[in-house]
Amino acid sequence: MAAREQTVLQFVPLSTSLSAKVHPVVIFNICDCYVRRPDQADRVIGTLLGSISPDGIVDIRNSYAVPHNESSDQVALDIDYHHNMLLSHQKVNPKEVIVGWYSTGFGVSGGSALIQDFYSREVPNPVHLTVDTGFRNGETSIKAFVSVNLALGDRQLAAQFQEIPLDLRMIEAERVGFDILKTTLVEKVPSDLEGMEASMERLLALIDDVYKYVDNVVEGRVAPDNNIGRFISETVASIPKMSPAAFDQLVNDSLQDHLLLLYLSSLTRTQLSLAEKLNTAAQIL
Amino acid sequence: MANPMARSFLQVAASEEVAAPPLRVVQIEGLVILKIIKHCKEFSPALVTGQLLGLDVGSVLEVTNCFPFPMREEDEEIEADGANYQLEMMRCLREVNVDNNTVGWYQSTLLGSFQTVELIETFMNYQENIRRCVCIIYDPSRSNQGVLALKALKLSDSFMDLHRNNNFTGEKLREKNLTWVDIFEEIPIKVSNSALISAFMTELEADSPVSQCDYDRLQLSTTPFMERNLEFLTECMDDLSVEQQKFQFYYRNLSRQQAQQQTWLQKRRSENMSRKAAGEELLPEEDPSNPIFKPIPEPSRLDSFLITNQIANYCNQINGVAGQSFSRLYLMKALHENDKSP
């Protein structure tokens, strides 16, 4: 969007490096608000909280819905509500500030410019996040925009919404486990050992895949791919080279440490049940 | 609501009037889990709390939303502020149709060291207002190992009875047959998500066959975690032995007092005998003004029960982590051997 000198119609230049990161909790919150929207409402809008790092990455970490009324040509936001909620949120975490606003629906719609205008008074350059809860294209569409002013000479003509790169920070969701988050009902939170089992099974499956691939390449059934080959050799090389004796020593030491701990904990438990019996038994005096 | 309820609210309300079935399951929305994790992690290692909102439907307690509390401060003025904050937040959330019904609270913990007198007091406070409430405990320190350390707890009914009367003497405990295991009841957790979220998450799930969770779980080093666990365990053992000494002291005093009472009684009886012989009036066989008849207060067993609970908890954690480590070590060994053999 370089502004050429001859043209009068120009965009106010924008810091181009702007991008946004969204944490899964924000998506969850927006979806929840949408499910709970009032009867007659088509969409929900709300405020996004987070922080802006010096290099222009907007980190969107929290959100809350703001009640609003929308007719064909005007939008009424509950500004009091917005401010109350902001105060409450800042009591908990003063580091989270307004970074923009969200709306459900596909892309930018008519009233968006008005709301964008309101939020630009709260924070310079607000980010507008749209979450398509209607799955208009048959797939998820979560987009972030910033507005760019379109000016004719000195006159402000309109605001143009420009899409900025959006990074969905799914690592946190991964930590919880997609198995829990993507189904509508999970009977039980997996315990430590069950989780371990699942992870090991996945690891074994991966190793199997690699074996199969290598075998196929060796036997000429699959065309070799140098990139994959490098990855595999890197992976194999990342296993530290140790003499078998040193390795056995290491494993055995670790095993024994853990056995000792187990022993200690069983001893403690036995002690506890003994103490319990002694303490609550009738004292004969 | 994610699950369309076949019953109307009226029916639910009516059926609950008749008899409240015991609380069997806590059903948490994925949103709540993420919110709790966000709050607890951001402030870790400081411990934080927040309120749970939801519905009480039959034997299931649905937790559909939550909000964090600001960091607690001792100042009274700020405490009143906290109450205002809570009301304000509930009012605001009601306006956007969030379930406006407190069902309990959540709190973060460090290595599972949550069994304290404060927790029990908070529980009793909540219990006064809400018939059924639950406390969700999240341990951020364990999430680095790929474990979702969420726990839903409530106090057992028999324990609450005792606590109301503040009666933790050995005799009462024997009568109720209450042991330290019976203080807390863990309630199974179910996780639910709205169909909308489920659709989004299914689409957004990365294609990669390994997730962060797997990396975390296969991490070989557990030493720092174990070390701290053991440190805590040792501290607790010290505390427990202090408590034990209190009891020994009490029993020693008690038996000394009883011996004194016996000697006093014998003296009094022989005196009465001689008075009888002399035809004088008998002296009473009891003397409340005498300090040796003053009952010695029995120390409460609550503290030692809680400490025992803590210790059991640490032991469980050690067992769990050691179990995982064994699997990892054998896995590593197998990998190494496989590596050598071809």
XYZ file of C-alpha atoms in Angstrom:
627
model
C 0.000 0.000 0.000
C 2.739 2.436 -0.851
C 1.387 5.939 -1.239
C 2.424 7.391 -4.568
C 2.940 11.079 -4.697
C 0.811 11.792 -7.752
C -2.373 10.242 -6.453
C -4.634 12.160 -4.160
C -6.456 9.058 -3.041
C -4.227 7.453 -0.462
C -4.136 5.113 2.464
C -2.683 6.333 5.665
C 0.398 4.156 5.913
C 0.269 1.375 8.382
C 2.927 -0.403 10.301
C 3.054 -3.478 8.118
C 4.540 -5.851 10.641
C 1.342 -6.073 12.655
C 0.162 -9.591 13.395
C -2.034 -11.194 16.022
C -1.881 -14.217 18.261
C -5.084 -15.681 19.645
C -5.216 -18.030 22.598
C -7.762 -20.833 22.494
C -9.574 -19.567 25.571
C -10.683 -16.548 23.527
C -12.205 -18.737 20.831
C -13.950 -20.793 23.494
C -15.317 -17.710 25.134
C -16.615 -16.272 21.878
C -18.321 -19.536 20.996
C -19.866 -19.740 24.435
C -21.156 -16.179 24.194
C -22.580 -16.928 20.769
C -24.404 -19.981 22.070
C -25.808 -17.837 24.867
C -26.716 -14.839 22.727
C -30.130 -13.215 23.187
C -32.994 -14.573 21.082
C -33.195 -11.916 18.445
C -29.491 -11.227 18.060
C -27.665 -12.336 14.926
C -24.203 -11.886 16.229
C -22.319 -11.169 19.429
C -19.574 -8.657 19.798
C -17.157 -8.079 22.604
C -13.877 -6.666 23.755
C -10.522 -8.357 23.335
C -7.906 -8.019 26.037
C -4.242 -8.768 25.891
C -0.994 -7.030 25.247
C 0.908 -5.544 22.348
C 4.563 -6.368 22.189
C 7.017 -3.740 20.902
C 7.519 -5.638 17.642
C 3.869 -5.245 16.705
C 2.522 -8.656 17.680
C -0.861 -8.366 19.335
C -1.296 -11.085 21.911
C -5.017 -11.673 22.455
C -5.405 -13.502 25.739
C -8.843 -12.700 27.092
C -12.226 -11.448 26.016
C -15.674 -10.573 27.232
C -18.954 -10.042 25.433
C -20.614 -6.631 25.347
C -24.382 -6.468 24.878
C -25.418 -4.502 21.819
C -28.353 -3.649 19.619
C -28.075 -3.461 15.935
C -30.427 -2.138 13.316
C -29.777 -1.530 9.633
C -27.973 1.766 10.043
C -26.963 2.061 13.654
C -25.277 0.086 16.390
C -25.856 0.695 20.088
C -23.152 -0.642 22.362
C -23.627 -0.861 26.100
C -20.686 1.353 26.911
C -21.287 1.317 30.667
C -21.175 -2.440 30.650
C -18.000 -2.389 28.632
C -16.321 -0.077 31.122
C -17.496 -1.969 34.204
C -16.250 -5.217 32.804
C -12.948 -3.662 31.848
C -12.455 -2.387 35.385
C -13.266 -5.790 36.822
C -10.860 -7.543 34.500
C -8.100 -5.124 35.272
C -8.488 -5.739 38.964
C -7.493 -9.326 38.342
C -4.839 -8.740 35.772
C -3.747 -5.133 35.280
C -1.398 -6.170 32.531
C -4.223 -7.027 30.153
C -5.404 -3.998 28.235
C -7.889 -3.514 25.418
C -6.372 -4.562 22.138
C -9.471 -4.667 19.982
C -12.859 -6.255 19.586
C -14.434 -9.355 18.153
C -17.589 -10.166 16.321
C -19.087 -13.404 15.137
C -20.023 -13.742 11.513
C -18.176 -14.069 8.273
C -15.739 -11.236 7.619
C -16.514 -7.568 8.099
C -20.086 -6.345 7.954
C -21.796 -2.973 7.658
C -21.897 -1.885 11.265
C -18.315 -2.905 11.867
C -16.889 0.451 10.848
C -18.918 2.179 13.551
C -17.768 -0.184 16.254
C -14.218 -0.009 14.997
C -14.503 3.736 15.315
C -15.611 3.407 18.920
C -12.741 1.087 19.804
C -10.176 3.310 18.122
C -11.047 5.873 20.736
C -10.189 3.311 23.434
C -6.964 2.110 21.928
C -4.964 3.172 18.892
C -5.220 0.708 16.031
C -7.645 -1.853 17.481
C -7.669 -5.358 16.078
C -10.970 -6.669 14.800
C -11.317 -10.430 15.123
C -14.086 -12.216 13.277
C -15.108 -15.747 14.105
C -17.453 -17.371 11.643
C -19.767 -19.325 13.893
C -22.049 -20.093 10.957
C -19.378 -22.032 9.042
C -20.406 -20.113 5.920
C -17.780 -21.760 3.715
C -18.109 -25.108 5.346
C -14.886 -24.543 7.247
C -13.670 -22.463 10.132
C -12.773 -18.940 9.340
C -11.161 -16.884 12.053
C -9.701 -13.654 10.783
C -8.097 -10.562 12.198
C -8.321 -7.123 10.671
C -7.030 -3.652 11.297
C -8.579 -0.616 9.745
C -6.763 1.683 7.410
C -8.044 5.154 6.773
C -8.761 6.030 3.196
C -8.186 9.719 2.698
C -8.673 12.077 -0.199
C -6.155 14.780 0.405
C -6.908 15.800 3.958
C -10.434 14.517 3.945
C -11.255 11.209 5.613
C -13.333 9.173 3.214
C -13.697 5.767 4.713
C -11.996 3.051 6.669
C -10.765 -0.004 4.965
C -10.347 -3.234 6.825
C -7.137 -4.979 6.093
C -6.531 -8.541 7.070
C -3.469 -9.223 9.187
C -1.759 -12.572 9.812
C -3.287 -14.492 12.674
C -1.570 -17.152 14.716
C -3.777 -19.514 16.672
C -1.826 -20.419 19.779
C -2.961 -23.974 20.046
C -0.127 -25.125 22.306
C -2.200 -24.515 25.380
C -5.085 -26.473 23.955
C -2.611 -29.230 23.164
C -1.453 -29.245 26.738
C -4.983 -29.926 27.869
C -5.447 -32.389 25.066
C -7.647 -32.116 22.020
C -9.319 -35.351 22.992
C -10.977 -33.478 25.798
C -11.730 -30.291 23.937
C -13.087 -31.551 20.663
C -15.770 -33.949 21.779
C -19.040 -32.849 23.260
C -18.819 -35.115 26.273
C -15.855 -36.843 27.873
C -16.701 -39.248 30.654
C -13.469 -38.990 32.526
C -10.350 -36.884 32.654
C -7.459 -39.195 31.718
C -5.156 -40.059 34.595
C -1.356 -39.776 34.454
C -0.758 -43.354 33.455
C -3.485 -43.441 30.830
C -2.059 -40.336 29.250
C 1.383 -41.908 29.310
C 0.047 -44.996 27.620
C -1.579 -42.962 24.862
C 1.627 -41.016 24.269
C 3.708 -44.167 24.113
C 1.324 -45.760 21.676
C 1.597 -42.725 19.453
C 5.376 -42.831 19.664
C 5.456 -46.484 18.737
C 3.128 -45.866 15.806
C 5.444 -43.105 14.609
C 8.499 -45.343 14.858
C 6.593 -47.996 12.924
C 5.778 -45.477 10.220
C 9.423 -44.537 9.905
C 10.441 -48.206 9.690
C 7.895 -48.824 6.971
C 8.985 -45.786 5.040
C 12.653 -46.735 5.230
C 11.922 -50.311 4.211
C 9.850 -49.115 1.284
C 12.604 -46.815 0.102
C 15.257 -49.495 0.457
C 13.198 -51.925 -1.536
C 12.497 -49.316 -4.167
C 8.751 -49.096 -3.718
C 8.768 -45.414 -2.827
C 10.796 -42.662 -4.417
C 13.371 -41.481 -1.862
C 12.989 -37.960 -0.537
C 16.200 -36.348 0.596
C 14.467 -34.072 3.090
C 12.815 -36.924 4.881
C 16.082 -38.833 4.831
C 17.860 -35.935 6.511
C 15.188 -35.648 9.155
C 15.431 -39.334 9.931
C 19.208 -39.288 10.166
C 19.063 -36.220 12.373
C 16.590 -37.926 14.642
C 18.687 -41.061 14.917
C 21.799 -39.000 15.506
C 20.138 -37.097 18.315
C 20.186 -40.204 20.485
C 23.336 -39.706 22.545
C 26.086 -42.180 21.849
C 27.056 -43.989 25.008
C 28.796 -47.201 25.755
C 26.340 -49.931 26.727
C 27.894 -50.141 30.163
C 27.477 -46.433 30.831
C 23.945 -46.567 29.541
C 23.027 -49.515 31.729
C 24.565 -47.737 34.660
C 22.439 -44.678 33.948
C 19.213 -46.596 33.588
C 19.858 -48.718 36.643
C 20.735 -45.743 38.786
C 17.551 -44.014 37.787
C 15.520 -47.128 38.375
C 16.984 -47.554 41.788
C 16.373 -43.956 42.712
C 12.761 -44.348 41.835
C 12.465 -47.676 43.601
C 13.874 -46.074 46.694
C 11.282 -43.345 46.487
C 8.525 -45.882 46.064
C 9.815 -47.780 49.054
C 9.870 -44.622 51.109
C 6.352 -43.711 50.145
C 4.996 -47.161 50.967
C 6.811 -47.042 54.266
C 5.229 -43.700 55.008
C 1.799 -44.997 54.159
C 2.200 -47.992 56.402
C 3.345 -45.680 59.146
C 0.278 -43.514 58.593
C -2.199 -46.331 58.850
C -0.443 -47.566 61.982
C -0.501 -44.127 63.539
C -4.133 -43.790 62.640
C -5.039 -47.003 64.436
C -3.027 -46.017 67.476
C -4.380 -42.497 67.643
C -8.043 -43.225 67.405
C -7.980 -46.457 69.406
C -9.545 -46.097 72.813
C -6.864 -45.074 75.238
C -6.798 -47.222 78.296
C -5.598 -45.218 81.186
C -26.529 -25.081 26.939
C -24.660 -27.860 25.252
C -26.999 -30.680 26.086
C -30.612 -30.021 25.470
C -32.389 -30.947 28.648
C -35.371 -33.128 28.194
C -36.795 -31.941 31.469
C -38.063 -28.437 31.944
C -36.599 -26.306 34.677
C -39.864 -26.457 36.523
C -39.655 -30.210 36.655
C -36.095 -30.070 37.811
C -36.962 -27.614 40.527
C -39.927 -29.719 41.591
C -37.956 -32.934 41.746
C -35.250 -31.313 43.763
C -37.689 -30.155 46.359
C -38.563 -33.752 47.052
C -35.127 -35.140 47.735
C -31.673 -33.975 46.795
C -29.809 -36.899 45.291
C -26.169 -37.096 46.295
C -23.690 -35.301 44.098
C -22.119 -37.854 41.777
C -20.508 -36.065 38.871
C -19.108 -32.640 38.177
C -19.518 -31.721 34.543
C -17.131 -28.999 33.462
C -17.161 -27.099 30.189
C -13.911 -26.982 28.270
C -14.134 -23.200 28.479
C -13.977 -23.359 32.266
C -10.945 -25.639 32.173
C -9.100 -23.284 29.869
C -10.055 -20.254 31.935
C -8.916 -21.880 35.153
C -5.640 -22.937 33.580
C -5.060 -19.475 32.170
C -5.646 -17.801 35.509
C -3.651 -20.272 37.585
C -0.733 -20.358 35.179
C -0.429 -16.636 34.755
C 0.002 -16.158 38.465
C 1.902 -19.326 39.298
C 3.655 -19.866 41.710
C 1.323 -17.520 43.591
C -1.888 -19.296 44.551
C -5.090 -17.881 43.132
C -8.795 -18.547 43.424
C -11.933 -17.859 41.458
C -15.622 -18.499 41.410
C -17.421 -21.280 39.551
C -20.818 -20.646 38.012
C -23.217 -23.234 36.773
C -26.298 -25.301 37.372
C -27.227 -27.969 39.828
C -29.126 -30.620 37.885
C -30.033 -33.734 39.829
C -26.908 -35.601 40.796
C -24.798 -33.664 38.303
C -23.270 -30.313 39.053
C -22.686 -28.468 35.796
C -19.940 -25.894 35.797
C -20.545 -23.683 32.799
C -18.477 -20.612 33.533
C -16.088 -19.108 36.007
C -14.335 -15.885 36.809
C -11.111 -15.147 38.644
C -10.793 -13.301 41.935
C -8.214 -10.567 42.267
C -5.203 -11.428 44.398
C -6.242 -11.506 48.011
C -5.019 -8.772 50.270
C -5.241 -8.490 53.990
C -6.611 -4.980 54.101
C -10.235 -4.883 55.239
C -11.195 -2.122 52.888
C -9.928 -4.103 49.977
C -11.779 -7.136 51.200
C -15.063 -5.243 50.955
C -13.916 -4.212 47.518
C -13.512 -7.891 46.675
C -17.123 -8.592 47.611
C -18.238 -5.731 45.381
C -16.123 -7.053 42.587
C -17.778 -10.414 42.909
C -21.295 -8.971 42.793
C -20.430 -6.725 39.896
C -18.935 -9.576 37.917
C -21.948 -11.810 38.520
C -24.290 -9.019 37.469
C -22.312 -8.389 34.307
C -22.150 -12.045 33.395
C -25.878 -12.413 33.934
C -26.448 -9.710 31.375
C -24.798 -11.827 28.707
C -26.857 -14.865 29.747
C -24.183 -16.716 31.665
C -25.537 -19.017 34.362
C -25.697 -16.837 37.386
C -25.521 -19.412 40.099
C -22.506 -20.018 42.275
C -21.616 -23.668 42.491
C -18.276 -23.411 44.199
C -14.809 -22.112 43.615
C -11.511 -23.114 42.114
C -8.031 -22.658 43.392
C -4.534 -23.411 42.303
C -2.186 -25.452 44.385
C 1.478 -26.222 44.590
C 2.226 -29.935 44.325
C -1.126 -30.744 45.834
C -0.573 -29.003 49.155
C -4.143 -27.816 49.422
C -5.464 -29.649 52.466
C -5.473 -26.811 54.918
C -7.722 -25.480 57.617
C -8.480 -22.477 55.399
C -9.822 -24.712 52.663
C -12.154 -26.356 55.123
C -13.291 -23.007 56.474
C -13.971 -21.702 52.983
C -15.914 -24.848 52.347
C -18.024 -24.375 55.433
C -18.695 -20.767 54.417
C -19.834 -21.761 50.983
C -21.831 -24.639 52.306
C -23.896 -22.293 54.446
C -25.179 -20.501 51.374
C -25.195 -23.177 48.726
C -26.380 -26.626 49.514
C -24.178 -28.242 47.003
C -20.814 -26.824 46.184
C -17.583 -28.131 44.883
C -13.988 -27.028 44.905
C -11.882 -27.545 41.836
C -8.185 -27.816 42.424
C -5.712 -27.274 39.634
C -2.004 -27.868 39.937
C -0.072 -25.802 37.381
C 3.242 -27.374 38.373
C 2.128 -30.728 37.023
C 0.893 -29.520 33.668
C 4.506 -29.380 32.475
C 4.488 -33.162 32.649
C 1.566 -33.500 30.320
C -0.876 -34.205 33.113
C -4.175 -32.412 33.449
C -4.131 -32.110 37.214
C -7.733 -31.197 37.849
C -9.573 -32.451 40.882
C -13.080 -31.840 42.130
C -13.460 -32.091 45.890
C -16.120 -31.725 48.490
C -16.246 -32.323 52.210
C -17.932 -35.477 53.343
C -21.224 -35.068 55.187
C -20.088 -36.800 58.357
C -17.035 -34.590 58.520
C -19.163 -31.475 58.133
C -21.362 -32.566 61.001
C -18.358 -32.902 63.243
C -16.898 -29.628 62.092
C -20.104 -27.751 62.814
C -19.925 -28.884 66.416
C -16.183 -28.382 66.363
C -15.800 -31.738 67.904
C -12.616 -33.518 67.012
C -11.984 -35.538 70.116
C -10.874 -39.121 69.828
C -14.111 -40.384 71.302
C -16.349 -38.600 68.802
C -14.207 -39.719 65.906
C -14.426 -43.308 67.079
C -18.165 -42.952 67.451
C -18.572 -41.673 63.884
C -15.923 -44.034 62.607
C -14.320 -41.161 60.779
C -10.721 -41.407 59.630
C -8.528 -38.977 57.762
C -9.483 -40.598 54.477
C -13.076 -39.506 55.003
C -12.528 -35.769 55.167
C -12.543 -35.066 51.457
C -14.539 -36.795 48.806
C -13.251 -36.665 45.297
C -15.946 -36.367 42.679
C -15.403 -37.677 39.159
C -15.091 -34.983 36.518
C -16.775 -35.048 33.131
C -15.892 -32.583 30.438
C -18.495 -31.225 28.076
C -18.273 -28.833 25.153
C -20.907 -27.188 23.030
C -21.307 -28.605 19.538
C -20.019 -25.317 18.152
C -16.756 -25.541 20.079
C -16.425 -29.174 19.185
C -16.702 -28.251 15.508
C -14.126 -25.493 15.817
C -11.661 -27.641 17.690
C -11.980 -30.537 15.292
C -11.177 -28.149 12.445
C -8.388 -26.376 14.239
C -6.587 -29.427 15.549
C -3.160 -29.464 14.007
C -2.363 -32.295 11.618
C 0.897 -33.098 13.339
C 0.880 -36.565 14.855
C 2.574 -35.415 18.046
C 1.207 -32.774 20.357
C 2.816 -30.696 23.061
C 1.239 -33.039 25.539
C 3.257 -35.976 24.196
C 6.510 -34.066 24.404
C 5.773 -33.122 27.973
C 4.906 -36.652 28.958
C 8.012 -38.186 27.444
C 10.319 -35.727 29.160
C 12.825 -37.846 31.068
C 13.710 -35.481 33.843
C 11.460 -35.654 36.863
C 14.103 -34.952 39.461
C 13.129 -31.368 40.355
C 9.540 -32.389 40.842
C 10.461 -35.366 42.990
C 12.876 -33.328 45.034
C 10.273 -30.761 45.931
C 7.751 -33.441 46.621
C 10.106 -35.084 49.049
C 10.957 -31.787 50.674
C 7.283 -31.146 51.288
C 6.857 -34.667 52.548
C 9.650 -34.241 55.062
C 8.189 -30.974 56.284
C 4.845 -32.623 56.732
C 6.420 -35.473 58.659
C 7.949 -32.940 61.042
C 4.586 -31.284 61.497
C 2.985 -34.622 62.142
C 5.494 -35.537 64.805
C 4.846 -32.189 66.512
C 1.161 -33.031 66.536
C 1.924 -36.470 67.921
C 3.940 -34.941 70.710
C 0.982 -32.758 71.595
C -1.110 -35.874 72.042
C 1.503 -37.664 74.066
C 1.775 -34.638 76.288
C -1.980 -34.581 76.692
C -2.190 -38.253 77.604
C 0.670 -37.994 80.033
C -1.045 -35.112 81.753
C -4.302 -36.952 81.764
C -2.920 -40.051 83.427
C -1.029 -37.942 85.965
C -4.230 -36.127 86.800
C -6.125 -39.340 87.211
C -3.473 -40.691 89.549
C -3.742 -37.499 91.593
C -7.501 -37.827 91.702
C -7.185 -41.379 92.966
C -4.813 -40.472 95.780
C -7.028 -37.536 96.735
C -10.068 -39.788 96.794
C -8.345 -42.344 98.974
C -7.253 -39.669 101.365
C -10.752 -38.275 101.504
C -12.226 -41.729 102.086
C -9.885 -42.553 104.946
C -10.644 -39.151 106.418
C -14.359 -39.810 106.104
C -13.821 -43.169 107.749
C -12.216 -41.553 110.769
C -14.948 -38.846 110.813
C -17.580 -41.582 110.780
C -15.877 -43.230 113.701
C -15.802 -39.900 115.515
C -19.496 -39.332 114.656
C -18.802 -36.196 112.602
C -20.480 -35.118 109.378
C -19.061 -36.694 106.206
C -17.138 -34.630 103.651
C -18.269 -34.889 100.016
C -16.261 -37.203 97.762
C -15.930 -34.531 95.128
C -14.315 -31.158 95.215
C -14.847 -29.046 92.087
C -12.705 -26.236 93.428
C -9.661 -28.468 93.519
C -7.515 -27.916 90.373
C -6.917 -31.623 89.941
C -10.557 -32.094 89.002
C -10.432 -29.541 86.241
C -10.707 -31.423 82.926
C -7.741 -31.005 80.615
C -8.892 -29.939 77.142
C -8.197 -32.545 74.509
C -6.320 -31.154 71.515
C -8.232 -31.175 68.254
C -7.321 -33.909 65.833
C -8.196 -31.829 62.815
C -4.651 -30.653 62.207
C -3.145 -34.073 62.426
C -5.863 -35.399 60.121
C -5.123 -32.742 57.552
C -1.400 -33.343 57.745
C -1.980 -37.044 57.322
C -4.051 -36.272 54.252
C -1.262 -34.161 52.850
C 1.280 -36.876 53.421
C -0.934 -39.435 51.743
C -1.289 -37.051 48.842
C 2.472 -36.638 48.475
C 2.893 -40.389 48.626
C 0.349 -40.811 45.864
C 2.119 -38.272 43.737
C 5.460 -39.925 44.272
C 3.940 -43.260 43.312
C 2.324 -41.799 40.227
C 5.401 -40.010 38.988
C 7.649 -42.946 39.772
C 5.299 -45.193 37.813
C 5.505 -42.891 34.839
C 9.258 -42.694 35.135
C 9.550 -46.452 35.084
C 7.620 -46.597 31.846
C 9.812 -43.895 30.380
C 13.033 -45.543 31.476
C 12.064 -48.902 30.063
C 10.956 -47.197 26.878
C 14.320 -45.485 26.599
C 16.117 -48.732 27.272
C 14.120 -50.518 24.612
C 14.825 -47.763 22.116
C 18.483 -47.914 22.857
C 18.650 -51.655 22.493
C 16.662 -51.556 19.275
C 19.088 -48.992 18.059
C 22.030 -51.304 18.663
C 20.677 -54.614 17.428
C 20.330 -54.103 13.678
